[in-house]
Amino acid sequence: MINEEVQMFLKALANEKRQEIMFLFLDKKEVTVNQVATLVKIGQSTASEQLTRLKRAGLLTSRKEGKEVYYSPQQDKIMELLEKLNVLITNCCK
């Protein structure tokens, strides 16, 4: 049976816009909801919803500064989830 954390991870990345958001972190250490909305070309409420889903899946963390919320990748957690996925795939395909 698939690990629930890994399943949430895969569901979070199953959406093309959420994938685009994660790719933003290749160039930036952190982004705000407004930056995501502009860069990914989606509405602010949609950006907020997508960031929340990624955070709930353990891929992002956030901090609040004034009215702005800054999101950044949880690299250790992402690596942990990738390792769990690797183990599942390796074990299933023997």
Short mmCIF file of C-alpha atoms in Angstrom, two decimals:
data_model
loop_
_atom_site.label_atom_id
_atom_site.label_comp_id
_atom_site.label_asym_id
_atom_site.label_seq_id
_atom_site.Cartn_x
_atom_site.Cartn_y
_atom_site.Cartn_z
CA MET A 1 0.00 0.00 0.00
CA ILE A 2 1.25 3.48 -0.85
CA ASN A 3 2.40 5.75 1.93
CA GLU A 4 -0.16 8.54 2.58
CA GLU A 5 2.56 11.22 2.59
CA VAL A 6 3.86 10.05 -0.77
CA GLN A 7 0.34 9.99 -2.15
CA MET A 8 -0.23 13.62 -1.05
CA PHE A 9 3.12 14.53 -2.62
CA LEU A 10 2.13 12.97 -5.95
CA LYS A 11 -1.32 14.58 -5.90
CA ALA A 12 0.23 17.97 -5.18
CA LEU A 13 2.48 17.63 -8.22
CA ALA A 14 -0.23 16.18 -10.48
CA ASN A 15 -1.47 19.66 -11.36
CA GLU A 16 0.35 21.55 -14.12
CA LYS A 17 0.02 24.95 -12.40
CA ARG A 18 1.41 23.56 -9.14
CA GLN A 19 4.34 22.15 -11.12
CA GLU A 20 4.92 25.61 -12.61
CA ILE A 21 4.85 27.09 -9.11
CA MET A 22 7.46 24.62 -7.88
CA PHE A 23 9.68 25.48 -10.85
CA LEU A 24 9.63 29.13 -9.73
CA PHE A 25 11.90 28.08 -6.88
CA LEU A 26 14.68 27.26 -9.34
CA ASP A 27 15.23 31.02 -9.71
CA LYS A 28 13.87 32.32 -6.41
CA LYS A 29 14.34 31.39 -2.77
CA GLU A 30 10.87 32.53 -1.81
CA VAL A 31 7.80 33.97 -3.48
CA THR A 32 4.62 35.74 -2.45
CA VAL A 33 1.09 34.93 -3.57
CA ASN A 34 1.12 38.03 -5.81
CA GLN A 35 4.39 36.99 -7.44
CA VAL A 36 3.03 33.50 -8.12
CA ALA A 37 -0.17 34.92 -9.59
CA THR A 38 1.81 37.18 -11.92
CA LEU A 39 4.50 34.69 -12.94
CA VAL A 40 2.18 31.71 -13.46
CA LYS A 41 -0.58 33.89 -14.94
CA ILE A 42 -3.37 32.86 -12.59
CA GLY A 43 -5.64 34.81 -10.26
CA GLN A 44 -4.49 35.70 -6.77
CA SER A 45 -7.09 33.47 -5.10
CA THR A 46 -6.09 30.55 -7.34
CA ALA A 47 -2.42 31.15 -6.52
CA SER A 48 -3.22 31.17 -2.82
CA GLU A 49 -5.20 27.92 -3.14
CA GLN A 50 -2.40 26.20 -5.08
CA LEU A 51 0.26 27.35 -2.60
CA THR A 52 -1.88 26.05 0.27
CA ARG A 53 -2.14 22.65 -1.41
CA LEU A 54 1.61 22.49 -1.91
CA LYS A 55 2.18 23.51 1.70
CA ARG A 56 -0.31 20.92 2.99
CA ALA A 57 1.57 18.25 1.01
CA GLY A 58 4.81 19.25 2.75
CA LEU A 59 6.52 20.81 -0.26
CA LEU A 60 6.43 24.42 0.94
CA THR A 61 6.74 26.37 4.13
CA SER A 62 5.57 29.92 4.73
CA ARG A 63 6.33 32.94 6.85
CA LYS A 64 4.31 36.10 7.29
CA GLU A 65 5.85 39.56 7.14
CA GLY A 66 3.29 42.30 7.55
CA LYS A 67 0.50 41.58 5.09
CA GLU A 68 2.69 39.46 2.81
CA VAL A 69 3.09 35.70 3.09
CA TYR A 70 6.37 34.35 1.72
CA TYR A 71 6.59 30.74 0.52
CA SER A 72 9.76 28.71 0.15
CA PRO A 73 10.48 25.05 -0.60
CA GLN A 74 10.97 22.57 2.22
CA GLN A 75 13.97 20.94 0.59
CA ASP A 76 14.60 18.36 3.32
CA LYS A 77 10.97 17.22 3.26
CA ILE A 78 10.93 17.07 -0.56
CA MET A 79 14.08 14.93 -0.54
CA GLU A 80 12.56 12.65 2.12
CA LEU A 81 9.40 12.18 0.05
CA LEU A 82 11.39 11.52 -3.11
CA GLU A 83 13.38 8.86 -1.26
CA LYS A 84 10.17 7.21 -0.03
CA LEU A 85 8.81 7.27 -3.58
CA ASN A 86 12.04 5.77 -4.86
CA VAL A 87 11.79 2.92 -2.34
CA LEU A 88 8.17 2.24 -3.31
CA ILE A 89 8.98 2.19 -7.03
CA THR A 90 12.08 0.06 -6.54
CA ASN A 91 10.18 -2.49 -4.44
CA CYS A 92 7.22 -2.71 -6.79
CA CYS A 93 9.27 -3.30 -9.91
CA LYS A 94 11.51 -6.16 -8.79
#
